[in-house]
Amino acid sequence: MRAVLAGMLLALSFQPPAFAQQSHSHASGHSHAEGMEELFGAAADPRTAKRIIRVEMGDNMRFTPAEIKVARGEAVRFVAANKGQVLHEMVLGTLEDLKKHAEAMKSNPGMAHDEANMVHVAPGKTGEIGWRFTRAGTFYYACLVPGHFDAGMVGKIVVTP
Ligand SMILES: [Cu+2]
């Protein structure tokens, strides 16, 4: 809770009021990245991560694999390969965060949308996320391109203690 409040204060201090107002619905999704990251992990340098996990994304709205197991404290380099013909993305988060963010993307598809826990990948390309999972539990990765999450483009990450 304290982290969330800190995130809100940060967001307010960096944004003029008009922008803060406009991005309100989105703010609950991911602009409080500081608070969210404390819930499940933090950005890590992908070049130094020992564990490399390749995830393929397709126009069938599926991630392959759809489930990943990592150990708490482990730094992971996710290599997301877009095998489809349209843009896909991989966004790490709690299910709650991802759901909120997916809704925000629908009402504002062009919104600023770039943080350490996500990567956008053009067709035929690969992108990377470096992430260290700091809490045991179940987390998710989803594609938040409008409609894709609802179509089932989500995978599960189980972080073992
Ligand atoms: Cu997608």
XYZ file of N, CA and C and ligand atoms in Angstrom:
484
model
N 0.843 -1.205 0.000
C 0.000 0.000 0.000
C 0.875 1.251 0.000
N 1.899 1.198 0.841
C 2.790 2.358 0.894
C 3.433 2.578 -0.472
N 3.806 1.476 -1.129
C 4.447 1.588 -2.441
C 3.483 2.194 -3.455
N 2.228 1.792 -3.372
C 1.232 2.313 -4.315
C 1.093 3.819 -4.107
N 1.016 4.227 -2.854
C 0.899 5.659 -2.556
C 2.123 6.412 -3.069
N 3.281 5.834 -2.849
C 4.513 6.473 -3.324
C 4.445 6.623 -4.835
N 3.959 5.582 -5.509
C 3.840 5.629 -6.961
C 2.896 6.731 -7.406
N 1.780 6.876 -6.675
C 0.810 7.908 -7.023
C 1.427 9.297 -6.859
N 2.156 9.469 -5.766
C 2.781 10.764 -5.521
C 3.793 11.065 -6.618
N 4.547 10.045 -6.991
C 5.532 10.220 -8.057
C 4.833 10.632 -9.346
N 3.770 9.881 -9.687
C 3.065 10.160 -10.935
C 2.542 11.591 -10.931
N 1.997 12.015 -9.783
C 1.438 13.358 -9.702
C 2.532 14.414 -9.829
N 3.669 14.135 -9.214
C 4.710 15.151 -9.223
C 5.344 15.295 -10.604
N 5.257 14.249 -11.423
C 5.885 14.323 -12.740
C 4.935 14.774 -13.838
N 3.627 14.778 -13.544
C 2.678 15.080 -14.602
C 1.913 16.348 -14.280
N 1.744 17.209 -15.273
C 0.855 18.349 -15.058
C -0.551 17.808 -14.823
N -1.378 18.534 -14.065
C -2.699 18.040 -13.678
C -3.548 17.583 -14.850
N -3.505 18.298 -15.966
C -4.353 17.938 -17.107
C -4.015 16.540 -17.593
N -2.741 16.239 -17.670
C -2.342 14.920 -18.160
C -2.726 13.831 -17.157
N -2.521 14.144 -15.881
C -2.858 13.174 -14.842
C -4.344 12.838 -14.927
N -5.152 13.863 -15.176
C -6.594 13.677 -15.284
C -6.925 12.781 -16.473
N -6.335 13.118 -17.601
C -6.637 12.418 -18.846
C -6.242 10.944 -18.760
N -5.149 10.660 -18.091
C -4.667 9.285 -18.086
C -5.138 8.538 -16.851
N -6.196 9.058 -16.241
C -6.624 8.482 -14.963
C -6.931 6.991 -15.044
N -7.727 6.589 -16.046
C -8.124 5.189 -16.127
C -6.900 4.308 -16.376
N -5.992 4.855 -17.109
C -4.781 4.128 -17.445
C -3.861 4.030 -16.222
N -3.896 5.081 -15.384
C -2.990 5.120 -14.243
C -3.160 3.892 -13.350
N -4.385 3.428 -13.209
C -4.594 2.268 -12.350
C -3.999 1.015 -12.992
N -3.726 1.088 -14.291
C -3.182 -0.079 -14.975
C -1.696 -0.239 -14.791
N -0.899 0.701 -15.269
C 0.530 0.430 -15.161
C 1.411 1.642 -14.947
N 0.871 2.847 -14.908
C 1.800 3.949 -14.765
C 2.364 4.010 -13.347
N 1.764 3.222 -12.438
C 2.338 3.117 -11.098
C 3.311 1.954 -11.063
N 4.187 1.940 -12.023
C 5.072 0.788 -12.176
C 5.916 0.544 -10.928
N 6.249 1.600 -10.233
C 7.082 1.431 -9.035
C 6.382 0.513 -8.029
N 5.096 0.792 -7.804
C 4.346 -0.026 -6.864
C 4.150 -1.429 -7.381
N 3.822 -1.528 -8.661
C 3.559 -2.831 -9.247
C 4.788 -3.720 -9.206
N 5.941 -3.117 -9.504
C 7.148 -3.931 -9.547
C 7.457 -4.530 -8.182
N 7.125 -3.786 -7.142
C 7.389 -4.341 -5.811
C 6.529 -5.542 -5.521
N 5.408 -5.636 -6.230
C 4.543 -6.785 -6.016
C 5.142 -8.072 -6.541
N 5.881 -7.994 -7.609
C 6.323 -9.272 -8.191
C 7.729 -9.260 -8.766
N 8.409 -8.133 -8.776
C 9.763 -8.174 -9.295
C 10.223 -6.819 -9.775
N 11.341 -6.832 -10.472
C 11.922 -5.585 -10.935
C 12.695 -5.846 -12.219
N 12.896 -4.785 -12.973
C 13.652 -4.904 -14.210
C 15.054 -5.424 -13.912
N 15.549 -6.254 -14.805
C 16.914 -6.776 -14.679
C 17.593 -6.635 -16.039
N 18.894 -6.516 -16.025
C 19.623 -6.396 -17.288
C 19.550 -7.734 -18.031
N 18.895 -7.751 -19.210
C 18.739 -9.033 -19.911
C 20.072 -9.675 -20.280
N 21.111 -8.864 -20.433
C 22.410 -9.414 -20.865
C 23.082 -10.225 -19.772
N 22.717 -9.945 -18.526
C 23.367 -10.684 -17.438
C 22.488 -11.794 -16.883
N 21.263 -11.897 -17.373
C 20.372 -12.957 -16.885
C 20.861 -14.305 -17.389
N 21.004 -15.257 -16.483
C 21.507 -16.578 -16.879
C 20.418 -17.415 -17.537
N 19.205 -17.168 -17.131
C 18.094 -17.967 -17.664
C 17.468 -17.249 -18.856
N 17.425 -17.934 -19.976
C 16.807 -17.368 -21.174
C 15.559 -18.176 -21.509
N 14.450 -17.504 -21.627
C 13.196 -18.183 -21.941
C 12.646 -17.594 -23.228
N 12.490 -18.449 -24.213
C 11.959 -17.988 -25.495
C 10.446 -18.212 -25.521
N 9.737 -17.190 -25.898
C 8.276 -17.269 -25.962
C 7.845 -16.842 -27.354
N 7.036 -17.678 -27.991
C 6.548 -17.320 -29.318
C 5.124 -16.781 -29.228
N 4.857 -15.774 -30.066
C 3.543 -15.150 -30.089
C 2.966 -15.314 -31.482
N 1.701 -15.714 -31.549
C 1.099 -15.966 -32.860
C -0.226 -15.259 -33.047
N -0.655 -15.207 -34.316
C -1.939 -14.570 -34.614
C -3.126 -15.429 -34.172
N -2.841 -16.631 -33.692
C -3.900 -17.436 -33.070
C -4.154 -16.973 -31.637
N -3.498 -15.851 -31.252
C -3.685 -15.238 -29.932
C -3.224 -16.160 -28.804
N -2.104 -16.812 -29.061
C -1.550 -17.685 -28.034
C -0.065 -17.416 -27.860
N 0.394 -17.600 -26.616
C 1.816 -17.630 -26.320
C 2.238 -19.095 -26.259
N 3.437 -19.371 -26.751
C 3.988 -20.718 -26.632
C 5.388 -20.597 -26.038
N 5.670 -21.141 -24.861
C 4.717 -21.886 -24.019
C 3.715 -20.950 -23.351
N 2.663 -21.557 -22.802
C 1.627 -20.776 -22.126
C 1.822 -20.807 -20.613
N 2.843 -21.580 -20.184
C 3.134 -21.595 -18.752
C 4.640 -21.736 -18.534
N 5.152 -20.958 -17.593
C 6.590 -20.904 -17.329
C 6.797 -21.003 -15.832
N 7.837 -21.745 -15.451
C 8.144 -21.822 -14.025
C 9.511 -21.185 -13.780
N 9.598 -20.295 -12.829
C 10.880 -19.685 -12.475
C 11.038 -19.731 -10.954
N 12.281 -19.595 -10.521
C 12.543 -19.588 -9.082
C 12.573 -18.147 -8.591
N 12.125 -17.967 -7.377
C 12.165 -16.634 -6.770
C 13.607 -16.139 -6.751
N 13.815 -14.887 -7.131
C 15.149 -14.299 -7.154
C 15.871 -14.491 -8.473
N 15.328 -15.356 -9.310
C 15.974 -15.660 -10.581
C 15.775 -14.514 -11.584
N 16.862 -14.134 -12.247
C 16.757 -13.131 -13.309
C 16.535 -13.858 -14.623
N 15.563 -13.401 -15.370
C 15.179 -14.076 -16.606
C 15.279 -13.104 -17.773
N 15.795 -13.629 -18.857
C 15.795 -12.874 -20.112
C 14.727 -13.511 -20.997
N 13.618 -12.812 -21.137
C 12.556 -13.295 -22.010
C 12.852 -12.829 -23.427
N 12.841 -13.766 -24.345
C 12.993 -13.425 -25.756
C 11.652 -13.731 -26.419
N 10.931 -12.689 -26.769
C 9.591 -12.837 -27.330
C 9.664 -12.728 -28.846
N 9.264 -13.803 -29.508
C 9.327 -13.846 -30.969
C 7.917 -13.752 -31.548
N 7.705 -12.766 -32.388
C 6.397 -12.608 -33.027
C 6.367 -13.389 -34.333
N 5.626 -14.509 -34.321
C 5.531 -15.368 -35.504
C 4.351 -14.982 -36.385
N 3.620 -13.952 -35.978
C 2.400 -13.594 -36.707
C 2.602 -12.491 -37.729
N 1.476 -11.980 -38.199
C 1.471 -10.921 -39.218
C 1.077 -9.575 -38.632
N 0.705 -9.568 -37.351
C 0.302 -8.310 -36.705
C 1.154 -8.082 -35.463
N 1.114 -6.845 -34.973
C 1.865 -6.501 -33.764
C 1.367 -7.308 -32.569
N 2.316 -7.809 -31.786
C 1.973 -8.428 -30.500
C 2.902 -7.834 -29.454
N 2.555 -8.085 -28.203
C 3.423 -7.607 -27.137
C 3.365 -8.577 -25.979
N 4.375 -8.477 -25.147
C 4.427 -9.304 -23.945
C 4.531 -8.333 -22.778
N 3.565 -8.421 -21.875
C 3.529 -7.541 -20.708
C 3.452 -8.422 -19.465
N 4.395 -8.236 -18.551
C 4.404 -9.018 -17.307
C 3.581 -8.294 -16.248
N 2.890 -9.065 -15.411
C 2.149 -8.423 -14.330
C 1.310 -9.389 -13.535
N 0.589 -8.815 -12.592
C -0.414 -9.613 -11.893
C -1.628 -9.659 -12.814
N -2.490 -10.628 -12.602
C -3.660 -10.746 -13.463
C -4.518 -9.492 -13.359
N -4.618 -8.971 -12.145
C -5.426 -7.772 -11.905
C -4.892 -6.576 -12.703
N -3.578 -6.378 -12.629
C -2.952 -5.280 -13.368
C -3.180 -5.428 -14.870
N -2.994 -6.653 -15.359
C -3.100 -6.870 -16.797
C -4.529 -6.648 -17.278
N -5.495 -7.076 -16.474
C -6.906 -6.875 -16.849
C -7.228 -5.393 -16.942
N -6.802 -4.645 -15.930
C -7.066 -3.198 -15.915
C -6.405 -2.538 -17.114
N -5.171 -2.945 -17.356
C -4.411 -2.350 -18.454
C -5.067 -2.672 -19.796
N -5.541 -3.906 -19.949
C -6.196 -4.296 -21.200
C -7.431 -3.440 -21.433
N -8.199 -3.165 -20.380
C -9.389 -2.315 -20.508
C -8.981 -0.896 -20.903
N -7.919 -0.388 -20.279
C -7.460 0.966 -20.584
C -7.007 1.073 -22.038
N -6.388 0.015 -22.533
C -5.909 0.017 -23.919
C -7.068 0.087 -24.898
N -8.205 -0.528 -24.529
C -9.374 -0.522 -25.420
C -9.904 0.897 -25.592
N -9.986 1.638 -24.483
C -10.562 2.974 -24.575
C -9.547 3.991 -25.093
N -8.280 3.618 -25.067
C -7.246 4.549 -25.514
C -6.083 3.785 -26.133
N -6.308 3.212 -27.332
C -5.300 2.313 -27.935
C -3.968 2.992 -28.213
N -3.989 4.322 -28.369
C -2.741 4.994 -28.714
C -1.982 5.520 -27.514
N -2.420 5.094 -26.317
C -1.815 5.683 -25.117
C -0.346 5.282 -24.972
N 0.387 6.144 -24.289
C 1.792 5.855 -24.016
C 1.857 4.521 -23.291
N 2.776 3.691 -23.693
C 2.659 2.307 -23.292
C 4.044 1.676 -23.449
N 4.922 2.032 -22.574
C 6.256 1.467 -22.695
C 6.938 1.498 -21.336
N 7.139 0.334 -20.774
C 7.746 0.240 -19.449
C 8.663 -0.974 -19.436
N 9.403 -1.109 -18.347
C 10.400 -2.176 -18.270
C 9.786 -3.568 -18.283
N 8.509 -3.671 -17.889
C 7.891 -4.993 -17.796
C 7.176 -5.392 -19.082
N 7.443 -4.693 -20.182
C 6.745 -5.015 -21.426
C 7.631 -4.803 -22.638
N 7.272 -5.504 -23.715
C 7.977 -5.304 -24.981
C 6.968 -5.459 -26.119
N 7.062 -4.582 -27.099
C 6.194 -4.634 -28.273
C 7.015 -5.229 -29.401
N 6.449 -6.172 -30.111
C 7.239 -6.868 -31.121
C 6.520 -6.854 -32.471
N 7.170 -6.279 -33.458
C 6.614 -6.228 -34.817
C 6.635 -7.635 -35.418
N 5.773 -7.868 -36.416
C 5.733 -9.192 -37.060
C 7.122 -9.620 -37.539
N 7.474 -10.869 -37.240
C 8.749 -11.412 -37.696
C 9.944 -11.019 -36.845
N 9.717 -10.170 -35.841
C 10.832 -9.692 -35.014
C 10.837 -10.366 -33.647
N 11.908 -10.094 -32.902
C 11.948 -10.539 -31.506
C 12.228 -9.318 -30.625
N 11.783 -9.427 -29.387
C 12.045 -8.378 -28.405
C 12.430 -9.034 -27.094
N 12.975 -8.249 -26.179
C 13.449 -8.825 -24.919
C 12.942 -8.069 -23.702
N 12.759 -8.816 -22.639
C 12.483 -8.224 -21.321
C 13.443 -8.888 -20.339
N 14.116 -8.097 -19.533
C 14.906 -8.649 -18.435
C 14.131 -8.436 -17.144
N 13.930 -9.496 -16.403
C 13.105 -9.365 -15.202
C 13.584 -10.288 -14.095
N 13.611 -9.759 -12.883
C 13.921 -10.594 -11.723
C 12.658 -10.705 -10.873
N 12.233 -11.941 -10.657
C 11.014 -12.183 -9.880
C 11.376 -12.249 -8.407
N 10.781 -11.362 -7.635
C 11.183 -11.250 -6.230
C 10.159 -11.839 -5.273
N 9.048 -12.316 -5.809
C 8.032 -12.913 -4.947
C 7.557 -14.236 -5.506
N 7.348 -15.193 -4.598
C 6.745 -16.445 -5.032
C 5.273 -16.175 -5.318
N 4.726 -16.943 -6.238
C 3.309 -16.776 -6.545
C 3.038 -16.999 -8.021
N 1.847 -16.661 -8.417
C 1.445 -16.846 -9.803
C 1.259 -15.492 -10.460
N 1.984 -15.298 -11.536
C 1.913 -14.043 -12.281
C 1.635 -14.379 -13.741
N 1.510 -13.371 -14.560
C 1.062 -13.620 -15.927
C 1.812 -12.766 -16.928
N 1.764 -13.192 -18.169
C 2.240 -12.344 -19.259
C 1.112 -12.319 -20.281
N 0.874 -11.137 -20.797
C -0.271 -10.981 -21.686
C 0.072 -10.046 -22.827
N -0.702 -10.187 -23.907
C -0.621 -9.237 -25.014
C -1.795 -8.285 -24.856
N -1.491 -6.998 -24.728
C -2.542 -6.014 -24.471
C -2.910 -5.197 -25.700
N -2.487 -5.665 -26.874
C -3.008 -5.069 -28.103
C -4.525 -5.288 -28.034
N -5.335 -4.217 -28.280
C -6.777 -4.341 -28.060
C -7.377 -5.605 -28.685
N -8.105 -6.347 -27.845
C -8.770 -7.565 -28.301
C -7.966 -8.833 -28.068
N -6.665 -8.724 -27.986
C -5.839 -9.932 -27.893
C -5.948 -10.609 -26.523
N -5.959 -9.801 -25.471
C -6.085 -10.371 -24.117
C -7.420 -11.096 -23.993
N -8.491 -10.443 -24.472
C -9.823 -11.058 -24.396
C -9.887 -12.350 -25.201
N -9.070 -12.427 -26.254
C -9.065 -13.623 -27.091
C -8.238 -14.740 -26.452
N -7.662 -14.459 -25.299
C -6.947 -15.508 -24.574
C -5.440 -15.426 -24.677
N -4.937 -14.289 -25.122
C -3.486 -14.177 -25.276
C -2.844 -13.834 -23.933
N -2.722 -14.864 -23.123
C -2.169 -14.702 -21.778
C -1.487 -16.006 -21.365
N -0.384 -15.880 -20.678
C 0.340 -17.044 -20.174
C 0.608 -16.875 -18.695
N 0.973 -17.987 -18.071
C 1.114 -17.986 -16.605
C 2.575 -18.219 -16.195
N 3.000 -17.473 -15.200
C 4.342 -17.655 -14.644
C 4.200 -18.080 -13.194
N 4.719 -19.242 -12.887
C 4.682 -19.710 -11.508
C 6.069 -19.483 -10.908
N 6.133 -18.645 -9.884
C 7.401 -18.356 -9.217
C 7.463 -19.190 -7.946
N 8.415 -20.115 -7.938
C 8.534 -21.009 -6.778
C 9.366 -20.340 -5.685
N 9.060 -20.617 -4.429
C 9.758 -19.947 -3.317
C 11.250 -20.294 -3.290
Cu -1.215 -9.982 -29.495
